[in-house]
XYZ file of N, CA, C and O in Angstrom:
860
model
N 90.258 -41.698 37.708
C 90.185 -40.521 36.828
C 89.151 -39.541 37.367
O 88.023 -39.928 37.677
N 89.552 -38.300 37.503
C 88.654 -37.262 37.994
C 87.935 -36.612 36.818
O 88.512 -35.823 36.075
N 86.670 -36.970 36.632
C 85.925 -36.453 35.483
C 85.632 -34.964 35.614
O 85.279 -34.302 34.649
N 85.753 -34.444 36.821
C 85.517 -33.018 37.002
C 86.745 -32.175 36.744
O 86.678 -30.940 36.750
N 87.880 -32.822 36.519
C 89.132 -32.103 36.287
C 89.320 -31.880 34.790
O 89.491 -32.824 34.024
N 89.269 -30.642 34.352
C 89.431 -30.326 32.933
C 90.763 -29.647 32.646
O 90.904 -28.926 31.662
N 91.741 -29.880 33.523
C 93.034 -29.218 33.353
C 93.728 -29.647 32.065
O 94.503 -28.882 31.485
N 93.457 -30.895 31.609
C 94.072 -31.346 30.360
C 93.605 -30.503 29.177
O 94.319 -30.350 28.192
N 92.405 -29.966 29.269
C 91.869 -29.165 28.162
C 92.681 -27.892 27.952
O 92.661 -27.300 26.869
N 93.386 -27.459 28.997
C 94.173 -26.233 28.889
C 95.370 -26.397 27.957
O 95.991 -25.412 27.552
N 95.703 -27.651 27.621
C 96.827 -27.883 26.716
C 96.527 -27.378 25.309
O 97.441 -27.063 24.547
N 95.249 -27.322 24.948
C 94.858 -26.915 23.603
C 93.955 -25.695 23.657
O 93.033 -25.625 24.472
N 94.225 -24.758 22.779
C 93.332 -23.621 22.609
C 92.136 -24.046 21.759
O 92.172 -25.081 21.077
N 91.082 -23.252 21.783
C 89.900 -23.563 20.969
C 90.261 -23.676 19.490
O 89.751 -24.548 18.778
N 91.144 -22.812 19.040
C 91.546 -22.837 17.630
C 92.295 -24.121 17.299
O 92.150 -24.671 16.201
N 93.083 -24.626 18.247
C 93.798 -25.888 18.030
C 92.808 -27.033 17.816
O 92.997 -27.887 16.943
N 91.762 -27.043 18.615
C 90.750 -28.100 18.509
C 90.034 -28.016 17.165
O 89.752 -29.033 16.519
N 89.761 -26.794 16.706
C 89.093 -26.615 15.414
C 89.979 -27.095 14.264
O 89.493 -27.688 13.297
N 91.272 -26.844 14.376
C 92.208 -27.300 13.343
C 92.264 -28.827 13.315
O 92.260 -29.447 12.241
N 92.303 -29.448 14.486
C 92.311 -30.909 14.551
C 91.025 -31.494 13.974
O 91.045 -32.525 13.293
N 89.911 -30.826 14.243
C 88.639 -31.288 13.683
C 88.656 -31.185 12.161
O 88.191 -32.094 11.460
N 89.206 -30.100 11.651
C 89.279 -29.917 10.203
C 90.167 -30.978 9.563
O 89.876 -31.474 8.471
N 91.236 -31.338 10.258
C 92.116 -32.390 9.739
C 91.348 -33.702 9.599
O 91.474 -34.415 8.596
N 90.529 -34.027 10.596
C 89.716 -35.236 10.515
C 88.665 -35.150 9.427
O 88.388 -36.135 8.731
N 88.078 -33.966 9.259
C 87.087 -33.779 8.195
C 87.726 -33.946 6.818
O 87.126 -34.530 5.908
N 88.940 -33.427 6.661
C 89.652 -33.579 5.391
C 89.873 -35.056 5.065
O 89.674 -35.492 3.926
N 90.286 -35.806 6.066
C 90.546 -37.232 5.858
C 89.287 -37.952 5.385
O 89.323 -38.726 4.424
N 88.165 -37.682 6.043
C 86.912 -38.327 5.652
C 86.389 -37.795 4.325
O 85.757 -38.532 3.562
N 86.645 -36.535 4.043
C 86.182 -35.913 2.802
C 86.780 -36.615 1.587
O 86.096 -36.849 0.589
N 88.064 -36.965 1.683
C 88.736 -37.588 0.544
C 88.679 -39.114 0.585
O 88.798 -39.761 -0.448
N 88.488 -39.676 1.759
C 88.440 -41.135 1.855
C 87.033 -41.682 1.645
O 86.865 -42.777 1.099
N 86.007 -40.924 2.040
C 84.639 -41.443 1.986
C 83.652 -40.541 1.250
O 82.506 -40.942 1.064
N 84.065 -39.346 0.843
C 83.056 -38.407 0.358
C 83.470 -37.690 -0.923
O 84.124 -38.266 -1.787
N 83.099 -36.413 -1.022
C 83.175 -35.672 -2.275
C 84.586 -35.467 -2.810
O 84.748 -35.097 -3.975
N 85.594 -35.707 -2.014
C 86.962 -35.513 -2.472
C 87.410 -36.505 -3.520
O 88.424 -36.297 -4.191
N 86.674 -37.593 -3.675
C 86.998 -38.616 -4.668
C 85.710 -38.994 -5.393
O 84.716 -39.350 -4.754
N 85.703 -38.914 -6.716
C 84.485 -39.186 -7.485
C 83.954 -40.591 -7.246
O 82.742 -40.818 -7.290
N 84.843 -41.535 -6.993
C 84.408 -42.911 -6.759
C 83.529 -43.001 -5.515
O 82.593 -43.805 -5.465
N 83.806 -42.164 -4.525
C 83.005 -42.179 -3.299
C 81.560 -41.783 -3.556
O 80.666 -42.133 -2.778
N 81.311 -41.041 -4.631
C 79.960 -40.609 -4.959
C 79.178 -41.696 -5.698
O 78.014 -41.511 -6.032
N 79.837 -42.831 -5.952
C 79.184 -43.938 -6.651
C 79.236 -45.246 -5.865
O 78.438 -46.147 -6.102
N 80.183 -45.342 -4.940
C 80.518 -46.624 -4.329
C 79.351 -47.244 -3.570
O 79.255 -48.468 -3.455
N 78.444 -46.417 -3.045
C 77.306 -46.957 -2.296
C 76.068 -47.123 -3.167
O 74.946 -47.168 -2.660
N 76.267 -47.254 -4.479
C 75.117 -47.419 -5.374
C 74.381 -48.727 -5.111
O 73.166 -48.813 -5.313
N 75.092 -49.755 -4.645
C 74.415 -51.021 -4.339
C 73.462 -50.855 -3.158
O 72.354 -51.402 -3.162
N 73.893 -50.104 -2.163
C 73.026 -49.836 -1.012
C 71.837 -48.989 -1.434
O 70.695 -49.258 -1.038
N 72.082 -47.974 -2.256
C 70.993 -47.127 -2.737
C 70.023 -47.933 -3.603
O 68.805 -47.730 -3.535
N 70.541 -48.858 -4.397
C 69.686 -49.720 -5.222
C 68.781 -50.577 -4.350
O 67.596 -50.766 -4.653
N 69.341 -51.092 -3.271
C 68.564 -51.919 -2.347
C 67.469 -51.095 -1.676
O 66.328 -51.553 -1.521
N 67.807 -49.874 -1.278
C 66.814 -48.985 -0.659
C 65.695 -48.679 -1.648
O 64.506 -48.731 -1.305
N 66.067 -48.378 -2.892
C 65.072 -48.062 -3.920
C 64.145 -49.251 -4.175
O 62.923 -49.084 -4.319
N 64.706 -50.454 -4.214
C 63.882 -51.640 -4.452
C 62.926 -51.889 -3.297
O 61.754 -52.241 -3.501
N 63.393 -51.689 -2.077
C 62.518 -51.850 -0.913
C 61.369 -50.850 -0.949
O 60.223 -51.189 -0.627
N 61.659 -49.618 -1.349
C 60.611 -48.598 -1.444
C 59.568 -48.987 -2.492
O 58.361 -48.817 -2.279
N 60.024 -49.510 -3.621
C 59.080 -49.960 -4.654
C 58.209 -51.096 -4.128
O 56.992 -51.113 -4.339
N 58.845 -52.053 -3.464
C 58.093 -53.195 -2.939
C 57.050 -52.746 -1.920
O 55.915 -53.233 -1.918
N 57.423 -51.816 -1.051
C 56.472 -51.305 -0.063
C 55.299 -50.617 -0.754
O 54.140 -50.832 -0.410
N 55.601 -49.774 -1.732
C 54.554 -48.987 -2.391
C 53.616 -49.857 -3.217
O 52.442 -49.519 -3.400
N 54.117 -50.989 -3.710
C 53.306 -51.870 -4.551
C 52.687 -53.031 -3.774
O 52.052 -53.905 -4.363
N 52.886 -53.035 -2.468
C 52.299 -54.080 -1.638
C 52.905 -55.449 -1.851
O 52.245 -56.468 -1.621
N 54.167 -55.496 -2.271
C 54.817 -56.779 -2.540
C 55.488 -57.370 -1.306
O 56.074 -58.450 -1.381
N 55.431 -56.676 -0.195
C 56.065 -57.168 1.025
C 55.231 -56.781 2.232
O 54.524 -55.766 2.214
N 55.300 -57.618 3.249
C 54.601 -57.330 4.503
C 55.517 -56.662 5.519
O 55.083 -56.327 6.623
N 56.775 -56.485 5.153
C 57.718 -55.850 6.069
C 57.322 -54.394 6.315
O 56.801 -53.720 5.435
N 57.605 -53.946 7.507
C 57.332 -52.553 7.852
C 58.620 -51.755 8.064
O 58.579 -50.560 8.304
N 59.733 -52.438 7.959
C 61.004 -51.741 8.120
C 62.173 -52.649 7.795
O 62.099 -53.864 7.989
N 63.225 -52.060 7.274
C 64.479 -52.772 7.006
C 65.578 -52.021 7.743
O 65.744 -50.811 7.559
N 66.318 -52.730 8.569
C 67.337 -52.093 9.401
C 68.718 -52.621 9.013
O 68.911 -53.825 8.859
N 69.650 -51.707 8.863
C 71.028 -52.071 8.531
C 71.970 -51.401 9.530
O 71.721 -50.270 9.947
N 73.034 -52.086 9.844
C 74.012 -51.560 10.798
C 75.381 -51.558 10.118
O 75.797 -52.567 9.549
N 76.050 -50.430 10.181
C 77.276 -50.290 9.404
C 78.241 -49.330 10.085
O 78.032 -48.922 11.231
N 79.282 -48.951 9.365
C 80.324 -48.071 9.901
C 80.029 -46.617 9.558
O 79.190 -46.313 8.702
N 80.757 -45.723 10.208
C 80.585 -44.295 9.930
C 81.004 -43.961 8.504
O 80.410 -43.085 7.863
N 82.010 -44.670 7.978
C 82.454 -44.417 6.610
C 81.359 -44.683 5.595
O 81.176 -43.923 4.636
N 80.608 -45.773 5.793
C 79.503 -46.095 4.886
C 78.397 -45.056 4.997
O 77.792 -44.662 3.993
N 78.126 -44.588 6.212
C 77.114 -43.547 6.393
C 77.515 -42.273 5.653
O 76.684 -41.636 4.996
N 78.785 -41.903 5.749
C 79.257 -40.701 5.057
C 79.116 -40.870 3.545
O 78.689 -39.952 2.835
N 79.446 -42.052 3.036
C 79.323 -42.303 1.597
C 77.866 -42.277 1.148
O 77.557 -41.806 0.047
N 76.959 -42.772 1.989
C 75.536 -42.726 1.643
C 75.032 -41.286 1.641
O 74.279 -40.888 0.744
N 75.442 -40.499 2.614
C 75.080 -39.078 2.626
C 75.621 -38.380 1.380
O 74.981 -37.485 0.825
N 76.784 -38.821 0.934
C 77.405 -38.234 -0.253
C 76.612 -38.554 -1.507
O 76.349 -37.670 -2.333
N 76.214 -39.810 -1.671
C 75.474 -40.195 -2.874
C 74.089 -39.543 -2.899
O 73.505 -39.335 -3.964
N 73.586 -39.161 -1.717
C 72.313 -38.443 -1.634
C 72.493 -36.941 -1.869
O 71.512 -36.208 -1.972
N 73.745 -36.499 -1.935
C 74.027 -35.094 -2.205
C 73.920 -34.186 -0.998
O 73.776 -32.969 -1.147
N 74.023 -34.750 0.194
C 73.860 -33.968 1.425
C 75.206 -33.483 1.962
O 76.246 -34.090 1.713
N 75.150 -32.378 2.696
C 76.327 -31.794 3.355
C 77.443 -31.476 2.347
O 78.628 -31.652 2.639
N 77.045 -31.005 1.187
C 78.024 -30.677 0.144
C 78.262 -29.173 0.110
O 77.324 -28.391 -0.021
N 79.509 -28.786 0.222
C 79.873 -27.371 0.186
C 80.157 -26.935 -1.243
O 80.587 -27.736 -2.084
N 79.921 -25.671 -1.514
C 80.148 -25.148 -2.864
C 81.629 -25.128 -3.214
O 82.006 -25.240 -4.382
N 82.473 -24.994 -2.203
C 83.927 -25.002 -2.402
C 84.499 -26.262 -1.755
O 84.230 -26.529 -0.582
N 85.259 -27.062 -2.491
C 85.817 -28.296 -1.914
C 86.721 -28.012 -0.721
O 87.392 -26.974 -0.664
N 86.733 -28.933 0.218
C 87.634 -28.817 1.362
C 89.054 -29.127 0.909
O 89.295 -30.118 0.215
N 89.990 -28.261 1.309
C 91.400 -28.477 0.995
C 92.234 -28.096 2.214
O 91.758 -27.424 3.130
N 93.481 -28.488 2.171
C 94.368 -28.168 3.290
C 94.692 -26.680 3.350
O 95.052 -26.169 4.410
N 94.539 -25.985 2.211
C 94.937 -24.578 2.173
C 93.768 -23.602 2.302
O 93.953 -22.399 2.142
N 92.556 -24.095 2.567
C 91.431 -23.153 2.694
C 90.665 -23.354 4.001
O 89.439 -23.250 4.043
N 91.404 -23.639 5.045
C 90.796 -23.855 6.364
C 89.973 -22.650 6.811
O 88.832 -22.797 7.270
N 90.529 -21.461 6.679
C 89.820 -20.262 7.124
C 88.527 -20.059 6.341
O 87.511 -19.627 6.897
N 88.550 -20.392 5.073
C 87.372 -20.226 4.222
C 86.266 -21.214 4.591
O 85.086 -20.958 4.340
N 86.637 -22.322 5.209
C 85.684 -23.385 5.496
C 85.215 -23.391 6.952
O 84.730 -24.408 7.444
N 85.321 -22.261 7.627
C 84.942 -22.252 9.045
C 83.433 -22.391 9.259
O 82.986 -22.662 10.371
N 82.647 -22.214 8.188
C 81.194 -22.416 8.287
C 80.735 -23.512 7.332
O 79.630 -23.476 6.804
N 81.575 -24.492 7.125
C 81.289 -25.568 6.177
C 80.135 -26.451 6.647
O 79.867 -26.577 7.845
N 79.478 -27.069 5.676
C 78.438 -28.053 5.978
C 79.053 -29.404 6.343
O 78.520 -30.127 7.180
N 80.157 -29.726 5.667
C 80.781 -31.032 5.864
C 81.578 -31.034 7.166
O 82.776 -30.751 7.191
N 80.889 -31.340 8.247
C 81.515 -31.463 9.562
C 81.128 -32.827 10.116
O 79.966 -33.058 10.473
N 82.078 -33.722 10.164
C 81.793 -35.121 10.492
C 81.169 -35.268 11.874
O 80.309 -36.121 12.088
N 81.567 -34.428 12.820
C 81.014 -34.539 14.171
C 79.515 -34.259 14.193
O 78.803 -34.758 15.074
N 79.021 -33.493 13.231
C 77.583 -33.249 13.119
C 76.902 -34.292 12.243
O 75.747 -34.656 12.481
N 77.607 -34.758 11.228
C 77.030 -35.706 10.279
C 76.891 -37.102 10.878
O 75.835 -37.726 10.787
N 77.970 -37.598 11.447
C 77.958 -38.968 11.977
C 78.541 -38.991 13.393
O 79.631 -39.525 13.623
N 77.816 -38.429 14.353
C 78.270 -38.524 15.744
C 78.064 -39.950 16.260
O 77.658 -40.846 15.506
N 78.334 -40.171 17.517
C 78.084 -41.484 18.105
C 76.610 -41.853 17.922
O 75.726 -41.014 18.100
N 76.357 -43.101 17.528
C 74.994 -43.606 17.280
C 74.316 -42.884 16.119
O 73.096 -42.715 16.099
N 75.095 -42.460 15.145
C 74.534 -41.790 13.970
C 73.607 -42.735 13.219
O 73.783 -43.960 13.230
N 72.612 -42.168 12.564
C 71.660 -42.991 11.823
C 71.042 -42.198 10.682
O 70.956 -40.974 10.731
N 70.657 -42.928 9.653
C 69.954 -42.358 8.501
C 68.682 -43.173 8.303
O 68.730 -44.402 8.268
N 67.561 -42.495 8.186
C 66.285 -43.182 7.989
C 65.604 -42.651 6.735
O 65.594 -41.443 6.489
N 65.076 -43.572 5.949
C 64.245 -43.213 4.799
C 62.833 -43.680 5.141
O 62.562 -44.880 5.211
N 61.949 -42.730 5.383
C 60.596 -43.031 5.860
C 59.599 -42.741 4.747
O 59.590 -41.636 4.186
N 58.763 -43.733 4.436
C 57.770 -43.561 3.377
C 56.370 -43.488 3.970
O 56.034 -44.221 4.899
N 55.571 -42.583 3.414
C 54.198 -42.382 3.871
C 53.233 -42.673 2.719
O 53.520 -42.355 1.563
N 52.091 -43.266 3.056
C 51.004 -43.450 2.091
C 49.944 -42.403 2.396
O 49.297 -42.445 3.445
N 49.777 -41.450 1.497
C 48.887 -40.309 1.739
C 47.710 -40.333 0.763
O 47.803 -40.892 -0.335
N 46.622 -39.711 1.168
C 45.494 -39.551 0.259
C 45.877 -38.578 -0.846
O 46.444 -37.513 -0.588
N 45.583 -38.950 -2.069
C 45.942 -38.112 -3.203
C 45.132 -36.825 -3.207
O 43.925 -36.831 -2.941
N 45.787 -35.732 -3.496
C 45.098 -34.440 -3.590
C 44.526 -34.214 -4.984
O 43.774 -33.266 -5.202
N 44.892 -35.096 -5.925
C 44.437 -34.935 -7.305
C 43.377 -35.960 -7.696
O 42.474 -35.654 -8.477
N 43.491 -37.180 -7.156
C 42.551 -38.238 -7.518
C 41.903 -38.791 -6.255
O 42.580 -39.319 -5.381
N 40.582 -38.649 -6.173
C 39.858 -39.121 -4.995
C 39.971 -40.637 -4.874
O 39.848 -41.366 -5.860
N 40.192 -41.100 -3.661
C 40.287 -42.532 -3.415
C 41.632 -43.137 -3.750
O 41.845 -44.328 -3.534
N 42.529 -42.355 -4.288
C 43.859 -42.849 -4.647
C 44.854 -42.520 -3.539
O 44.685 -41.568 -2.785
N 45.875 -43.342 -3.469
C 46.933 -43.126 -2.488
C 48.216 -42.757 -3.220
O 48.522 -43.309 -4.279
N 48.944 -41.826 -2.682
C 50.242 -41.487 -3.234
C 51.295 -41.625 -2.144
O 51.012 -41.418 -0.962
N 52.482 -41.988 -2.570
C 53.546 -42.260 -1.611
C 54.566 -41.128 -1.619
O 55.018 -40.687 -2.674
N 54.895 -40.691 -0.426
C 55.904 -39.661 -0.241
C 56.912 -40.154 0.793
O 56.641 -41.086 1.554
N 58.065 -39.528 0.800
C 59.087 -39.973 1.747
C 59.868 -38.797 2.308
O 59.867 -37.696 1.757
N 60.508 -39.082 3.406
C 61.424 -38.148 4.041
C 62.717 -38.884 4.363
O 62.700 -40.079 4.664
N 63.805 -38.153 4.289
C 65.095 -38.676 4.740
C 65.449 -37.953 6.035
O 65.436 -36.721 6.091
N 65.720 -38.728 7.058
C 66.090 -38.165 8.352
C 67.534 -38.544 8.673
O 67.917 -39.715 8.549
N 68.305 -37.565 9.055
C 69.687 -37.793 9.471
C 69.777 -37.487 10.958
O 69.529 -36.359 11.384
N 70.067 -38.517 11.724
C 70.104 -38.394 13.183
C 68.783 -37.843 13.722
O 68.743 -36.898 14.514
N 67.702 -38.440 13.234
C 66.319 -38.146 13.638
C 65.815 -36.772 13.195
O 64.741 -36.342 13.629
N 66.549 -36.085 12.330
C 66.113 -34.766 11.872
C 65.873 -34.802 10.361
O 66.762 -35.212 9.604
N 64.676 -34.389 9.902
C 64.414 -34.360 8.458
C 65.369 -33.408 7.746
O 65.677 -32.326 8.249
N 65.855 -33.841 6.593
C 66.768 -33.007 5.807
C 66.180 -32.805 4.415
O 65.429 -33.641 3.907
N 66.519 -31.688 3.815
C 66.049 -31.372 2.466
C 67.006 -31.968 1.445
O 68.210 -31.712 1.494
N 66.475 -32.769 0.543
C 67.301 -33.386 -0.488
C 67.448 -32.445 -1.678
O 66.456 -31.880 -2.149
N 68.657 -32.282 -2.195
C 68.855 -31.429 -3.370
C 68.009 -31.869 -4.561
O 67.485 -31.032 -5.296
N 67.852 -33.182 -4.742
C 67.105 -33.675 -5.904
C 65.608 -33.459 -5.758
O 64.862 -33.605 -6.728
N 65.159 -33.121 -4.572
C 63.735 -32.852 -4.339
C 63.489 -31.351 -4.233
O 62.591 -30.904 -3.507
N 64.322 -30.590 -4.939
C 64.188 -29.129 -4.997
C 64.276 -28.488 -3.617
O 63.627 -27.469 -3.350
N 65.047 -29.114 -2.744
C 65.249 -28.546 -1.421
C 64.099 -28.751 -0.464
O 64.071 -28.146 0.608
N 63.147 -29.623 -0.824
C 62.002 -29.887 0.050
C 62.315 -31.035 1.008
O 63.017 -31.980 0.655
N 61.749 -30.946 2.194
C 61.946 -32.002 3.185
C 61.142 -33.242 2.814
O 61.583 -34.371 3.026
N 59.949 -33.045 2.251
C 59.110 -34.157 1.806
C 59.205 -34.277 0.293
O 59.162 -33.282 -0.429
N 59.325 -35.512 -0.170
C 59.559 -35.748 -1.597
C 58.648 -36.872 -2.077
O 58.425 -37.857 -1.359
N 58.100 -36.729 -3.267
C 57.313 -37.807 -3.848
C 58.191 -39.009 -4.147
O 59.352 -38.859 -4.537
N 57.634 -40.206 -3.971
C 58.418 -41.419 -4.197
C 58.943 -41.477 -5.626
O 60.122 -41.764 -5.849
N 58.078 -41.210 -6.598
C 58.511 -41.274 -7.999
C 59.593 -40.243 -8.296
O 60.514 -40.498 -9.076
N 59.473 -39.084 -7.678
C 60.484 -38.041 -7.866
C 61.832 -38.499 -7.312
O 62.881 -38.305 -7.930
N 61.799 -39.128 -6.152
C 63.021 -39.631 -5.524
C 63.654 -40.717 -6.388
O 64.864 -40.702 -6.648
N 62.840 -41.669 -6.844
C 63.365 -42.770 -7.650
C 63.903 -42.270 -8.987
O 64.929 -42.760 -9.477
N 63.233 -41.291 -9.579
C 63.691 -40.740 -10.859
C 65.021 -40.022 -10.703
O 65.880 -40.066 -11.588
N 65.179 -39.372 -9.566
C 66.400 -38.611 -9.313
C 67.631 -39.515 -9.314
O 68.685 -39.142 -9.819
N 67.480 -40.714 -8.768
C 68.622 -41.622 -8.640
C 68.541 -42.794 -9.618
O 69.256 -43.787 -9.456
N 67.689 -42.662 -10.631
C 67.504 -43.751 -11.596
C 68.804 -44.102 -12.304
O 69.182 -45.276 -12.399
N 69.502 -43.101 -12.802
C 70.748 -43.355 -13.535
C 71.796 -43.993 -12.627
O 72.503 -44.922 -13.028
N 71.890 -43.506 -11.397
C 72.865 -44.058 -10.450
C 72.580 -45.526 -10.171
O 73.495 -46.359 -10.134
N 71.305 -45.854 -10.004
C 70.917 -47.232 -9.694
C 71.118 -48.141 -10.899
O 71.673 -49.239 -10.789
N 70.683 -47.686 -12.073
C 70.742 -48.539 -13.258
C 72.166 -48.750 -13.763
O 72.464 -49.766 -14.391
N 73.042 -47.792 -13.521
C 74.427 -47.920 -13.992
C 75.350 -48.496 -12.925
O 76.566 -48.523 -13.104
N 74.772 -48.956 -11.829
C 75.579 -49.450 -10.712
C 76.253 -50.772 -11.073
O 75.586 -51.768 -11.340
N 77.555 -50.770 -11.114
C 78.342 -51.982 -11.374
C 79.500 -51.987 -10.384
O 80.588 -51.498 -10.670
N 79.230 -52.536 -9.217
C 80.207 -52.492 -8.132
C 81.497 -53.206 -8.505
O 82.597 -52.729 -8.212
N 81.378 -54.356 -9.180
C 82.571 -55.121 -9.547
C 83.460 -54.328 -10.503
O 84.690 -54.354 -10.394
N 82.831 -53.621 -11.449
C 83.614 -52.833 -12.406
C 84.315 -51.674 -11.708
O 85.463 -51.345 -12.020
N 83.632 -51.048 -10.747
C 84.234 -49.927 -10.027
C 85.447 -50.359 -9.218
O 86.410 -49.607 -9.067
N 85.392 -51.570 -8.693
C 86.445 -52.032 -7.792
C 87.495 -52.895 -8.484
O 88.418 -53.379 -7.832
N 87.355 -53.103 -9.790
C 88.325 -53.927 -10.498
C 89.504 -53.085 -10.962
O 89.381 -51.877 -11.176
N 90.640 -53.729 -11.117
C 91.834 -53.045 -11.597
C 91.787 -52.932 -13.112
O 91.260 -53.817 -13.791
N 92.324 -51.867 -13.684
C 92.348 -51.741 -15.143
C 93.250 -52.806 -15.747
O 94.190 -53.282 -15.098
N 92.969 -53.222 -16.992
C 93.813 -54.242 -17.631
C 95.247 -53.751 -17.769
O 95.495 -52.595 -18.107
N 96.165 -54.648 -17.511
C 97.587 -54.272 -17.558
C 98.199 -54.472 -18.931
O 99.308 -54.019 -19.189
N 97.485 -55.181 -19.827
C 98.040 -55.420 -21.157
C 99.101 -56.501 -21.125
O 99.177 -57.320 -20.205
N 99.956 -56.505 -22.126
C 101.013 -57.508 -22.239
C 102.176 -57.126 -21.334
O 102.840 -56.116 -21.566
N 102.430 -57.903 -20.284
C 103.499 -57.522 -19.348
C 104.882 -57.522 -19.980
O 105.789 -56.888 -19.480
N 105.053 -58.239 -21.106
C 106.375 -58.303 -21.741
C 106.622 -57.112 -22.649
O 107.719 -56.925 -23.145
N 105.598 -56.318 -22.886
C 105.751 -55.195 -23.814
C 105.679 -53.867 -23.087
O 105.162 -52.894 -23.594
N 106.178 -53.834 -21.869
C 106.117 -52.607 -21.087
C 107.094 -51.579 -21.637
O 108.205 -51.903 -22.047
N 106.659 -50.334 -21.637
C 107.492 -49.258 -22.164
C 108.525 -48.840 -21.130
O 108.304 -48.930 -19.929
N 109.645 -48.357 -21.607
C 110.695 -47.899 -20.708
C 110.316 -46.558 -20.106
O 109.697 -45.721 -20.761
N 110.693 -46.366 -18.849
C 110.409 -45.096 -18.192
C 111.519 -44.086 -18.442
O 111.423 -42.942 -18.019
N 112.596 -44.516 -19.134
C 113.728 -43.640 -19.382
C 113.758 -43.209 -20.847
O 113.305 -43.928 -21.740
N 114.341 -42.054 -21.090
C 114.538 -41.590 -22.460
C 115.669 -42.399 -23.096
O 116.515 -42.962 -22.396
N 115.721 -42.479 -24.444
C 116.795 -43.240 -25.109
C 118.187 -42.773 -24.703
O 119.094 -43.584 -24.515
N 118.377 -41.449 -24.570
C 119.698 -40.936 -24.197
C 120.080 -41.393 -22.795
O 121.221 -41.812 -22.553
N 119.097 -41.324 -21.865
C 119.387 -41.741 -20.498
C 119.644 -43.239 -20.438
O 120.495 -43.711 -19.677
N 118.926 -44.010 -21.255
C 119.160 -45.454 -21.295
C 120.588 -45.759 -21.746
O 121.243 -46.657 -21.214
N 121.068 -44.998 -22.737
C 122.430 -45.199 -23.234
C 123.453 -44.887 -22.148
O 124.410 -45.637 -21.936
N 123.234 -43.781 -21.425
C 124.154 -43.397 -20.353
C 124.176 -44.459 -19.260
O 125.241 -44.867 -18.781
N 122.986 -44.927 -18.870
C 122.913 -45.955 -17.831
C 123.586 -47.244 -18.280
O 124.241 -47.935 -17.494
N 123.420 -47.563 -19.571
C 124.048 -48.775 -20.102
C 125.567 -48.667 -20.052
O 126.267 -49.618 -19.679
N 126.098 -47.489 -20.413
C 127.543 -47.286 -20.379
C 128.080 -47.343 -18.952
O 129.141 -47.928 -18.696
N 127.337 -46.723 -18.022
C 127.760 -46.744 -16.623
C 127.781 -48.171 -16.097
O 128.708 -48.593 -15.400
N 126.741 -48.939 -16.442
C 126.667 -50.326 -15.984
C 127.819 -51.147 -16.563
O 128.454 -51.950 -15.865
N 128.109 -50.931 -17.859
C 129.201 -51.670 -18.503
C 130.534 -51.339 -17.847
O 131.361 -52.224 -17.583
N 130.763 -50.041 -17.582
C 131.995 -49.616 -16.936
C 132.116 -50.218 -15.540
O 133.191 -50.659 -15.129
N 130.992 -50.260 -14.822
C 130.993 -50.824 -13.474
C 131.365 -52.303 -13.501
O 132.153 -52.784 -12.681
N 130.824 -53.026 -14.481
C 131.115 -54.460 -14.598
C 132.593 -54.684 -14.903
O 133.241 -55.575 -14.350
N 133.150 -53.840 -15.780
C 134.566 -53.989 -16.133
C 135.462 -53.735 -14.931
O 136.449 -54.429 -14.704
N 135.116 -52.698 -14.159
C 135.926 -52.381 -12.975
C 135.867 -53.518 -11.967
O 136.878 -53.906 -11.371
N 134.665 -54.080 -11.786
C 134.512 -55.178 -10.838
C 135.256 -56.426 -11.297
O 135.692 -57.237 -10.487
N 135.426 -56.569 -12.640
C 136.074 -57.768 -13.166
C 137.582 -57.729 -13.082
O 138.249 -58.736 -13.315
N 138.141 -56.580 -12.778
C 139.603 -56.470 -12.695
C 140.132 -57.061 -11.395
O 139.495 -57.010 -10.369
């Protein structure tokens, strides 16, 4: 293979490549992100674990200096979603491609090869109480600090502010309930999908068919 030969690239115009990228973004948007409300909750167990680790670190309950997890791009996208990052004011749809040419939700930027998300906590000297320590954190996406919506758009956020922001999400997290099927009720009492008139017509047609076959 000649890596210096880019003749294959001539098969597609720049606009074609952008359309293909948008198609991939749409797929991830609805499968892992804001396109489905469940995607905004599904990683609550991971967020709960992160929150608990932050509490343990801040309270001196652990000697660990880091927790590392390795996962798929889909999980990373869902975690970015539950954090409220890369959210556009207008949802991505198949019919608004032109409107979304400057969208935030671009998977190639969000989760490129070797994508990573880091939650880094700092113990700082308190500016209000002498001798006291306060904990602050930053979220880094692919080694770059990002501003969290729940932290008023600031790159650095107080630990308590961060935990309060996601308190409801963490406390209401019930993964089994989210992934369970709704009750089906009594299977013998299922309602007919046909109207009474249509049922009568179908019954007559079936009866006529049986009579013809019996001759």
